[in-house]
Short mmCIF file of C-alpha atoms and ligand atoms in Angstrom, two decimals:
data_model
loop_
_atom_site.label_atom_id
_atom_site.label_comp_id
_atom_site.label_asym_id
_atom_site.label_seq_id
_atom_site.Cartn_x
_atom_site.Cartn_y
_atom_site.Cartn_z
CA MET A 1 -0.84 -16.45 39.61
CA SER A 2 -0.55 -15.53 43.25
CA ALA A 3 2.96 -14.03 43.17
CA GLU A 4 3.02 -10.68 44.93
CA TRP A 5 4.15 -7.73 42.83
CA PRO A 6 7.84 -7.07 43.49
CA LEU A 7 9.09 -4.06 45.43
CA TRP A 8 10.72 -1.03 43.75
CA GLU A 9 12.72 1.77 45.29
CA ILE A 10 11.76 5.24 44.09
CA PHE A 11 14.18 8.13 43.60
CA ILE A 12 13.02 11.62 42.70
CA ARG A 13 14.86 14.71 41.50
CA GLY A 14 13.04 17.46 43.33
CA GLN A 15 14.30 20.34 41.21
CA HIS A 16 16.57 20.84 38.24
CA GLY A 17 20.17 20.76 39.37
CA LEU A 18 19.63 18.53 42.42
CA ASN A 19 20.42 14.84 42.90
CA HIS A 20 17.74 12.20 42.78
CA ARG A 21 16.79 11.32 46.35
CA HIS A 22 15.28 8.14 47.74
CA VAL A 23 11.67 8.88 48.72
CA GLY A 24 10.23 5.44 49.43
CA SER A 25 9.18 2.23 47.79
CA LEU A 26 6.16 0.64 46.16
CA HIS A 27 4.92 -2.56 44.54
CA ALA A 28 4.53 -2.92 40.79
CA PRO A 29 4.61 -5.80 38.30
CA ASP A 30 7.22 -4.15 36.05
CA ALA A 31 9.26 -0.98 35.52
CA GLU A 32 6.63 0.73 33.42
CA MET A 33 3.94 0.27 36.06
CA ALA A 34 6.39 1.18 38.81
CA MET A 35 6.94 4.49 37.00
CA ARG A 36 3.20 5.16 36.77
CA HIS A 37 2.63 4.28 40.40
CA ALA A 38 5.60 6.39 41.49
CA ARG A 39 4.07 9.38 39.74
CA ASP A 40 0.75 8.87 41.54
CA VAL A 41 2.13 7.97 44.96
CA TYR A 42 5.11 10.30 45.26
CA THR A 43 4.53 13.36 43.04
CA ARG A 44 0.98 14.50 43.76
CA ARG A 45 2.17 17.97 44.78
CA ASN A 46 4.91 18.94 42.36
CA GLU A 47 7.54 17.04 44.28
CA GLY A 48 9.66 16.22 41.29
CA VAL A 49 10.96 16.78 37.77
CA SER A 50 12.40 13.29 37.22
CA ILE A 51 11.83 9.78 38.62
CA TRP A 52 14.06 6.70 38.83
CA VAL A 53 12.57 3.32 39.70
CA VAL A 54 14.93 0.52 40.75
CA PRO A 55 14.01 -3.06 41.70
CA SER A 56 14.67 -3.33 45.46
CA ALA A 57 16.28 -6.72 44.83
CA ALA A 58 18.96 -5.00 42.71
CA ILE A 59 20.24 -2.95 45.64
CA THR A 60 23.23 -4.18 47.64
CA ALA A 61 23.32 -2.56 51.07
CA SER A 62 26.17 -2.32 53.56
CA SER A 63 25.48 -4.40 56.61
CA PRO A 64 24.79 -2.68 59.94
CA SER A 65 27.32 -4.94 61.68
CA ASP A 66 30.07 -3.59 59.38
CA LYS A 67 29.37 -0.02 60.46
CA GLY A 68 32.57 0.14 62.54
CA PRO A 69 35.12 -1.19 60.01
CA MET A 70 33.38 0.66 57.17
CA PHE A 71 33.15 4.15 58.57
CA GLU A 72 35.41 4.52 61.59
CA PRO A 73 38.72 4.65 59.66
CA SER A 74 37.85 8.09 58.31
CA GLN A 75 37.34 9.52 61.79
CA ASP A 76 41.06 9.86 62.62
CA LYS A 77 41.98 11.47 59.31
CA VAL A 78 41.17 15.01 60.30
CA TYR A 79 43.76 16.35 57.82
CA ARG A 80 41.23 15.60 55.09
CA HIS A 81 39.36 18.69 56.21
CA PRO A 82 40.67 22.14 55.29
CA SER A 83 40.16 23.37 58.86
CA PHE A 84 43.12 21.15 59.91
CA PHE A 85 45.58 23.67 58.44
CA ASP A 86 46.46 27.06 59.85
CA ILE A 87 46.73 29.72 57.20
CA PRO A 88 48.44 32.98 58.29
CA ASP A 89 46.09 35.97 58.42
CA GLU A 90 48.27 37.89 55.92
CA ILE A 91 47.51 35.25 53.29
CA GLY A 92 43.81 35.96 53.45
CA HIS A 93 41.31 33.70 51.82
CA MET A 94 42.54 30.34 50.55
CA MET B 1 -6.31 6.49 67.14
CA TYR B 2 -5.71 4.95 63.72
CA ALA B 3 -3.91 2.30 65.73
CA GLN B 4 -6.03 1.63 68.81
CA MET B 5 -5.26 -0.65 71.71
CA VAL B 6 -2.15 -2.16 70.21
CA THR B 7 -0.93 -4.64 72.79
CA SER B 8 2.83 -4.80 73.02
CA GLU B 9 4.45 -8.17 72.48
CA ALA B 10 6.51 -9.80 75.18
CA THR B 11 10.17 -9.95 74.45
CA GLN B 12 12.58 -12.70 75.48
CA ASP B 13 15.83 -11.29 74.35
CA ASP B 14 19.25 -11.12 75.90
CA PRO B 15 18.99 -8.47 78.68
CA GLU B 16 22.33 -6.95 77.71
CA LYS B 17 21.24 -6.46 74.10
CA LEU B 18 17.93 -5.09 75.31
CA ALA B 19 19.66 -2.50 77.49
CA ALA B 20 21.93 -1.42 74.63
CA PHE B 21 18.90 -1.12 72.38
CA GLN B 22 17.03 0.96 74.96
CA ALA B 23 20.07 3.21 75.31
CA ARG B 24 20.04 3.91 71.58
CA ILE B 25 16.37 4.84 71.74
CA ASP B 26 16.90 7.03 74.80
CA ALA B 27 19.71 8.81 72.94
CA GLY B 28 17.23 9.65 70.17
CA GLU B 29 18.79 7.35 67.57
CA LYS B 30 16.58 5.92 64.85
CA ILE B 31 16.34 2.17 64.49
CA GLU B 32 16.65 0.96 60.90
CA PRO B 33 15.15 -2.27 59.51
CA LYS B 34 18.29 -4.40 59.24
CA GLU B 35 19.60 -3.51 62.68
CA TRP B 36 19.10 -5.72 65.71
CA MET B 37 15.82 -5.14 67.50
CA PRO B 38 13.91 -7.05 70.19
CA GLU B 39 11.30 -9.44 68.82
CA GLY B 40 8.62 -7.64 70.84
CA TYR B 41 9.56 -4.32 69.24
CA ARG B 42 9.33 -5.82 65.77
CA LYS B 43 6.00 -7.55 66.36
CA THR B 44 4.38 -4.62 68.12
CA LEU B 45 5.43 -2.34 65.27
CA ILE B 46 4.08 -4.69 62.60
CA ARG B 47 0.76 -4.74 64.39
CA GLN B 48 0.65 -0.98 64.97
CA ILE B 49 1.86 0.14 61.52
CA GLY B 50 -0.32 -2.51 59.85
CA GLN B 51 -3.39 -1.33 61.74
CA HIS B 52 -2.55 2.25 60.86
CA ALA B 53 -2.20 1.31 57.15
CA HIS B 54 -5.50 -0.60 57.15
CA SER B 55 -7.19 2.46 58.69
CA GLU B 56 -5.96 4.71 55.90
CA ILE B 57 -7.33 2.31 53.29
CA VAL B 58 -10.65 1.50 54.97
CA GLY B 59 -10.97 5.21 55.78
CA GLN B 60 -11.41 5.87 52.07
CA LEU B 61 -14.77 4.10 52.10
CA PRO B 62 -16.94 6.49 54.14
CA GLU B 63 -15.61 9.46 52.15
CA GLY B 64 -15.66 7.68 48.81
CA ASN B 65 -19.38 7.31 49.47
CA TRP B 66 -19.83 11.01 48.66
CA ILE B 67 -17.47 11.55 45.71
CA THR B 68 -20.18 11.06 43.10
CA ARG B 69 -22.63 13.21 45.06
CA ALA B 70 -20.44 16.15 46.07
CA PRO B 71 -22.43 19.38 45.72
CA THR B 72 -20.10 21.08 43.22
CA LEU B 73 -17.44 20.03 40.75
CA GLU B 74 -14.83 21.81 42.87
CA ARG B 75 -15.87 19.96 46.05
CA LYS B 76 -15.77 16.75 44.09
CA ALA B 77 -12.23 17.38 42.83
CA ILE B 78 -11.09 18.30 46.37
CA LEU B 79 -12.65 15.21 47.93
CA LEU B 80 -11.16 13.01 45.22
CA ALA B 81 -7.71 14.44 45.94
CA LYS B 82 -8.20 13.93 49.67
CA VAL B 83 -9.26 10.31 49.28
CA GLN B 84 -6.38 9.70 46.88
CA ASP B 85 -4.00 11.02 49.55
CA GLU B 86 -5.39 8.45 51.98
CA ALA B 87 -4.58 5.68 49.50
CA GLY B 88 -1.05 7.07 49.40
CA HIS B 89 -0.88 7.09 53.23
CA GLY B 90 -1.88 3.44 53.25
CA LEU B 91 0.86 2.62 50.75
CA TYR B 92 3.59 4.51 52.65
CA LEU B 93 2.64 2.65 55.81
CA TYR B 94 2.41 -0.82 54.25
CA CYS B 95 5.93 -0.25 52.89
CA ALA B 96 7.15 0.76 56.35
CA ALA B 97 5.63 -2.42 57.82
CA GLU B 98 7.17 -4.53 55.08
CA THR B 99 10.67 -3.52 56.11
CA LEU B 100 9.99 -5.56 59.27
CA GLY B 101 9.60 -8.80 57.36
CA VAL B 102 5.89 -9.07 56.60
CA SER B 103 4.43 -8.67 53.13
CA ARG B 104 1.64 -6.32 52.09
CA ASP B 105 -0.48 -9.21 50.86
CA GLU B 106 -0.05 -10.97 54.22
CA LEU B 107 -1.23 -7.85 56.01
CA THR B 108 -4.26 -7.53 53.73
CA GLU B 109 -5.12 -11.18 54.22
CA ALA B 110 -4.84 -10.79 58.00
CA LEU B 111 -7.27 -7.86 57.84
CA LEU B 112 -9.74 -9.82 55.72
CA ALA B 113 -9.47 -12.81 58.05
CA GLY B 114 -10.36 -10.56 61.00
CA LYS B 115 -6.93 -11.03 62.60
CA MET B 116 -6.02 -7.36 62.27
CA LYS B 117 -8.07 -4.27 62.96
CA TYR B 118 -8.56 -0.75 61.66
CA SER B 119 -9.74 2.32 63.53
CA SER B 120 -13.21 2.11 65.08
CA ILE B 121 -14.15 5.48 63.57
CA PHE B 122 -14.53 4.08 60.06
CA ASN B 123 -17.38 1.84 61.16
CA TYR B 124 -19.72 4.83 61.33
CA PRO B 125 -21.75 5.84 58.28
CA THR B 126 -21.53 9.15 56.37
CA LEU B 127 -25.21 9.97 55.98
CA THR B 128 -25.13 13.55 54.68
CA TRP B 129 -22.69 15.88 52.93
CA ALA B 130 -22.05 17.60 56.27
CA ASP B 131 -20.59 14.31 57.52
CA ILE B 132 -17.79 14.73 54.98
CA GLY B 133 -17.06 18.07 56.62
CA ALA B 134 -17.16 16.50 60.08
CA VAL B 135 -14.84 13.68 59.02
CA GLY B 136 -12.19 16.05 57.65
CA TRP B 137 -12.46 18.45 60.56
CA LEU B 138 -12.76 15.97 63.45
CA VAL B 139 -11.40 12.63 62.24
CA ASP B 140 -8.41 14.00 60.35
CA GLY B 141 -8.02 16.51 63.17
CA ALA B 142 -7.78 13.69 65.71
CA ALA B 143 -5.43 11.76 63.45
CA ILE B 144 -3.12 14.76 63.21
CA MET B 145 -2.97 14.97 67.04
CA ASN B 146 -1.52 11.50 67.07
CA GLN B 147 0.58 11.60 63.91
CA VAL B 148 2.50 14.79 64.60
CA PRO B 149 4.34 13.34 67.64
CA LEU B 150 4.79 10.02 65.80
CA GLN B 151 7.10 11.80 63.35
CA ARG B 152 9.63 11.39 66.18
CA THR B 153 9.02 7.68 66.66
CA SER B 154 12.13 5.52 67.03
CA PHE B 155 11.63 3.33 63.96
CA GLY B 156 13.14 5.10 60.92
CA PRO B 157 10.73 3.94 58.16
CA TYR B 158 7.69 4.66 60.36
CA SER B 159 8.97 8.09 61.25
CA ARG B 160 9.66 8.95 57.60
CA ALA B 161 6.20 7.75 56.55
CA MET B 162 4.68 9.94 59.28
CA ILE B 163 6.61 12.98 58.07
CA ARG B 164 5.23 12.54 54.56
CA ILE B 165 1.73 11.96 55.88
CA CYS B 166 1.73 14.98 58.19
CA LYS B 167 2.68 17.22 55.27
CA GLU B 168 -0.54 16.18 53.57
CA GLU B 169 -2.92 16.09 56.53
CA SER B 170 -3.54 19.74 57.18
CA PHE B 171 -5.16 20.05 53.74
CA HIS B 172 -7.52 17.28 54.86
CA GLN B 173 -8.56 18.99 58.06
CA ARG B 174 -8.94 22.38 56.42
CA GLN B 175 -11.12 21.11 53.59
CA GLY B 176 -13.37 19.50 56.21
CA PHE B 177 -13.56 22.66 58.29
CA ASP B 178 -14.31 24.62 55.14
CA ILE B 179 -17.28 22.37 54.36
CA MET B 180 -18.53 22.76 57.94
CA ARG B 181 -18.17 26.52 57.77
CA LYS B 182 -20.16 26.70 54.56
CA MET B 183 -22.90 24.54 56.02
CA ALA B 184 -22.92 26.29 59.40
CA THR B 185 -23.40 29.69 57.77
CA GLY B 186 -25.91 28.44 55.21
CA THR B 187 -29.66 27.94 55.34
CA ASP B 188 -31.41 26.63 58.45
CA ALA B 189 -31.52 23.18 56.90
CA GLN B 190 -27.77 23.27 56.20
CA ARG B 191 -26.96 24.48 59.70
CA HIS B 192 -29.11 21.71 61.04
CA MET B 193 -27.16 19.15 58.98
CA ALA B 194 -23.85 20.53 60.27
CA GLN B 195 -25.03 20.28 63.89
CA ASP B 196 -26.35 16.78 63.29
CA ALA B 197 -22.99 15.71 61.83
CA LEU B 198 -21.17 17.10 64.87
CA ASN B 199 -23.64 15.34 67.19
CA ARG B 200 -22.97 11.99 65.57
CA PHE B 201 -19.19 12.31 65.09
CA TRP B 202 -18.17 13.93 68.39
CA TYR B 203 -18.04 10.87 70.64
CA PRO B 204 -16.75 8.44 67.98
CA SER B 205 -13.93 10.98 67.39
CA LEU B 206 -13.08 10.98 71.09
CA MET B 207 -13.03 7.17 70.98
CA MET B 208 -10.35 7.29 68.28
CA PHE B 209 -7.74 7.88 70.98
CA GLY B 210 -8.71 4.66 72.77
CA PRO B 211 -9.66 4.20 76.42
CA SER B 212 -7.51 5.60 79.18
CA ASP B 213 -4.17 3.80 79.18
CA LYS B 214 -2.45 5.48 82.07
CA ASP B 215 -2.18 2.17 83.91
CA SER B 216 -1.53 -0.04 80.89
CA VAL B 217 1.71 -2.03 80.85
CA HIS B 218 1.49 -2.33 77.06
CA SER B 219 1.40 1.42 76.66
CA ALA B 220 4.27 1.87 79.09
CA GLN B 221 6.46 -0.51 77.08
CA SER B 222 5.51 1.14 73.78
CA MET B 223 6.27 4.54 75.23
CA ARG B 224 9.69 3.40 76.42
CA TRP B 225 10.39 2.15 72.91
CA LYS B 226 9.05 5.42 71.44
CA ILE B 227 6.47 3.60 69.37
CA LYS B 228 3.81 5.50 71.23
CA MET B 229 4.60 9.09 72.14
CA ASN B 230 1.71 10.23 74.37
CA THR B 231 -0.96 8.64 76.51
CA ASN B 232 -4.44 8.37 75.05
CA ASP B 233 -5.81 10.77 77.68
CA GLU B 234 -3.21 13.43 76.88
CA LEU B 235 -4.07 13.36 73.20
CA ARG B 236 -7.82 13.32 73.81
CA GLN B 237 -7.55 16.35 76.11
CA LYS B 238 -5.49 18.20 73.51
CA PHE B 239 -8.04 17.38 70.85
CA VAL B 240 -10.96 18.65 72.94
CA ASP B 241 -9.09 21.83 73.86
CA GLN B 242 -8.33 22.53 70.22
CA THR B 243 -11.73 21.65 68.81
CA VAL B 244 -14.19 23.29 71.22
CA PRO B 245 -13.26 26.88 70.24
CA GLN B 246 -13.52 25.90 66.57
CA ALA B 247 -17.04 24.57 67.15
CA GLU B 248 -17.90 27.82 68.93
CA TYR B 249 -16.61 29.79 65.97
CA LEU B 250 -18.91 27.75 63.72
CA GLY B 251 -21.83 28.48 66.03
CA LEU B 252 -22.29 24.77 66.64
CA THR B 253 -22.87 23.08 69.99
CA VAL B 254 -20.65 20.25 71.17
CA PRO B 255 -23.11 17.55 72.29
CA ASP B 256 -21.87 17.45 75.88
CA PRO B 257 -23.89 19.28 78.56
CA ASP B 258 -21.05 18.84 81.06
CA LEU B 259 -18.40 20.42 78.86
CA ARG B 260 -16.80 23.36 80.66
CA TRP B 261 -13.53 25.22 80.86
CA ASN B 262 -11.43 24.29 83.85
CA ALA B 263 -9.11 27.22 84.50
CA GLU B 264 -7.15 25.28 87.10
CA LYS B 265 -6.00 22.59 84.71
CA GLY B 266 -6.02 24.93 81.70
CA GLY B 267 -8.26 22.63 79.69
CA TYR B 268 -11.86 21.56 79.28
CA ASP B 269 -13.67 19.06 81.47
CA PHE B 270 -15.71 16.82 79.23
CA THR B 271 -17.77 13.64 79.22
CA GLU B 272 -16.01 10.43 78.27
CA PRO B 273 -17.50 8.53 75.37
CA ASP B 274 -19.49 5.37 76.00
CA TRP B 275 -16.71 2.79 76.14
CA SER B 276 -19.10 -0.14 75.92
CA GLU B 277 -20.06 1.14 72.46
CA PHE B 278 -16.37 1.36 71.56
CA PHE B 279 -15.74 -2.26 72.55
CA GLU B 280 -18.80 -3.40 70.62
CA VAL B 281 -17.52 -1.62 67.50
CA LEU B 282 -14.07 -3.21 67.94
CA LYS B 283 -15.73 -6.62 68.25
CA GLY B 284 -17.32 -6.09 64.85
CA ASN B 285 -20.75 -4.87 65.95
CA GLY B 286 -20.58 -1.25 64.80
CA PRO B 287 -23.05 0.13 62.27
CA CYS B 288 -20.77 -0.46 59.25
CA ASN B 289 -18.22 -3.17 60.20
CA ALA B 290 -19.71 -5.81 57.93
CA GLU B 291 -20.10 -3.39 55.02
CA ARG B 292 -16.50 -2.14 55.30
CA LEU B 293 -14.96 -5.60 55.40
CA ALA B 294 -17.20 -6.78 52.58
CA ALA B 295 -16.02 -3.83 50.44
CA ARG B 296 -12.38 -4.70 51.13
CA GLN B 297 -13.00 -8.37 50.42
CA LYS B 298 -14.73 -7.53 47.14
CA ALA B 299 -11.90 -5.23 46.03
CA TRP B 300 -9.38 -7.95 46.87
CA ASP B 301 -11.29 -10.67 45.04
CA ASP B 302 -12.23 -8.56 42.03
CA GLY B 303 -8.64 -7.33 41.70
CA ALA B 304 -7.09 -10.80 41.75
CA TRP B 305 -7.15 -11.25 37.96
CA VAL B 306 -5.56 -7.80 37.47
CA ARG B 307 -2.74 -8.54 39.91
CA GLY B 308 -2.14 -11.94 38.34
CA GLY B 309 -2.56 -10.74 34.77
CA LEU B 310 -0.04 -7.94 35.15
CA MET B 311 2.51 -10.32 36.68
CA ALA B 312 2.00 -12.74 33.79
CA HIS B 313 2.44 -9.89 31.33
CA ALA B 314 5.63 -8.75 33.08
CA ALA B 315 7.03 -12.29 33.01
CA LYS B 316 6.24 -12.60 29.31
CA GLN B 317 7.87 -9.24 28.51
CA ALA B 318 10.97 -10.16 30.51
CA ALA B 319 11.25 -13.44 28.60
CA ALA B 320 10.62 -11.90 25.17
CA PRO B 321 14.12 -10.65 24.21
CA VAL B 322 15.68 -14.00 25.14
CA ALA B 323 13.15 -15.92 23.08
CA ALA B 324 13.86 -13.72 20.05
CA GLU B 325 17.56 -14.51 20.04
FE1 LIG C 401 -4.31 9.79 56.20
FE1 LIG C 402 -6.22 12.43 56.19
#
């Protein structure tokens, strides 16, 4: 058995009410061990209240070369932001 | 530093792509693993981050030497936590290196085969409890000098690992200083131990920054790529300027008769370490090189059945539900 332990991506909820956030990765033979390692490697100082471990191989990432077609179309749609519209002062807060 | 004398790799990429890449770095953009990068950038980073990771791991050995003999239960718990942090630092950095297309096992094997290095400082022995104070105060102190600017390095995963590490480092330096303070204000014998630790660790700490690199082409390339943020001399000067007043506070004497404040340059003049000793240590002839590598080799060999066994168990568990159907 010389197979290297697979890589896992670790997500931690820092506080109640917040999203889980990616904090890094680690090697582990299975999910249970990944969870134990994540606790030791990433929460030594109260960094979290909940951990997700995900096999890195299960993640599909957008490709850097698609950055233009993926994200540029939203740049010219300024009307998606509320600041695009003028609201008369008399109306007050809207 | 934790990564000393990292030679930059030559790059034979398309000049147009190279220029566009350099422009991104100059604009302060972070480079992420899947994006295009020059081969030289990738290889230099693998070597530098790998060497840094190895240093964190090997660096556990001189301190681990004192865990079972710490003078109080509290000191023992603190040292254990500190050494555990260093294991974490090694792991963050191996993961950062892995994003560049090398595996952690490959890096470990390269270290064991003598193809990769770790910082020269960890080839010195920790002979007394005061040495644990000196290591935290001086060695972690020197590491911080180098790691703080590296938080701004151009490679995203390296920068993020450095940010995590820096958050944990000041505890390391403070616990070391605290040990030194206790010893320096203790009995004559304790004060003597503290001074002796400073005497032995001063020059090896200055060596951590590496020899002067102001004329090195490798350093110039790494600085353009923001893999290296300061020259070795700049960091060494900063370290001396920060540390000398702390030694004075402790009532200890820096073992350098030519050390003096230079008002004109706003820093101390000091004696350079013996660079021939440094090169001998890098070649493998330091006091503890053989012992350190043997310890790593033993851990790797003795752990083989655990690594393999857990993989076999995981494979069996994964297959179990299918077999039951
Ligand atoms: Fe560290
Ligand atoms: Fe440290």
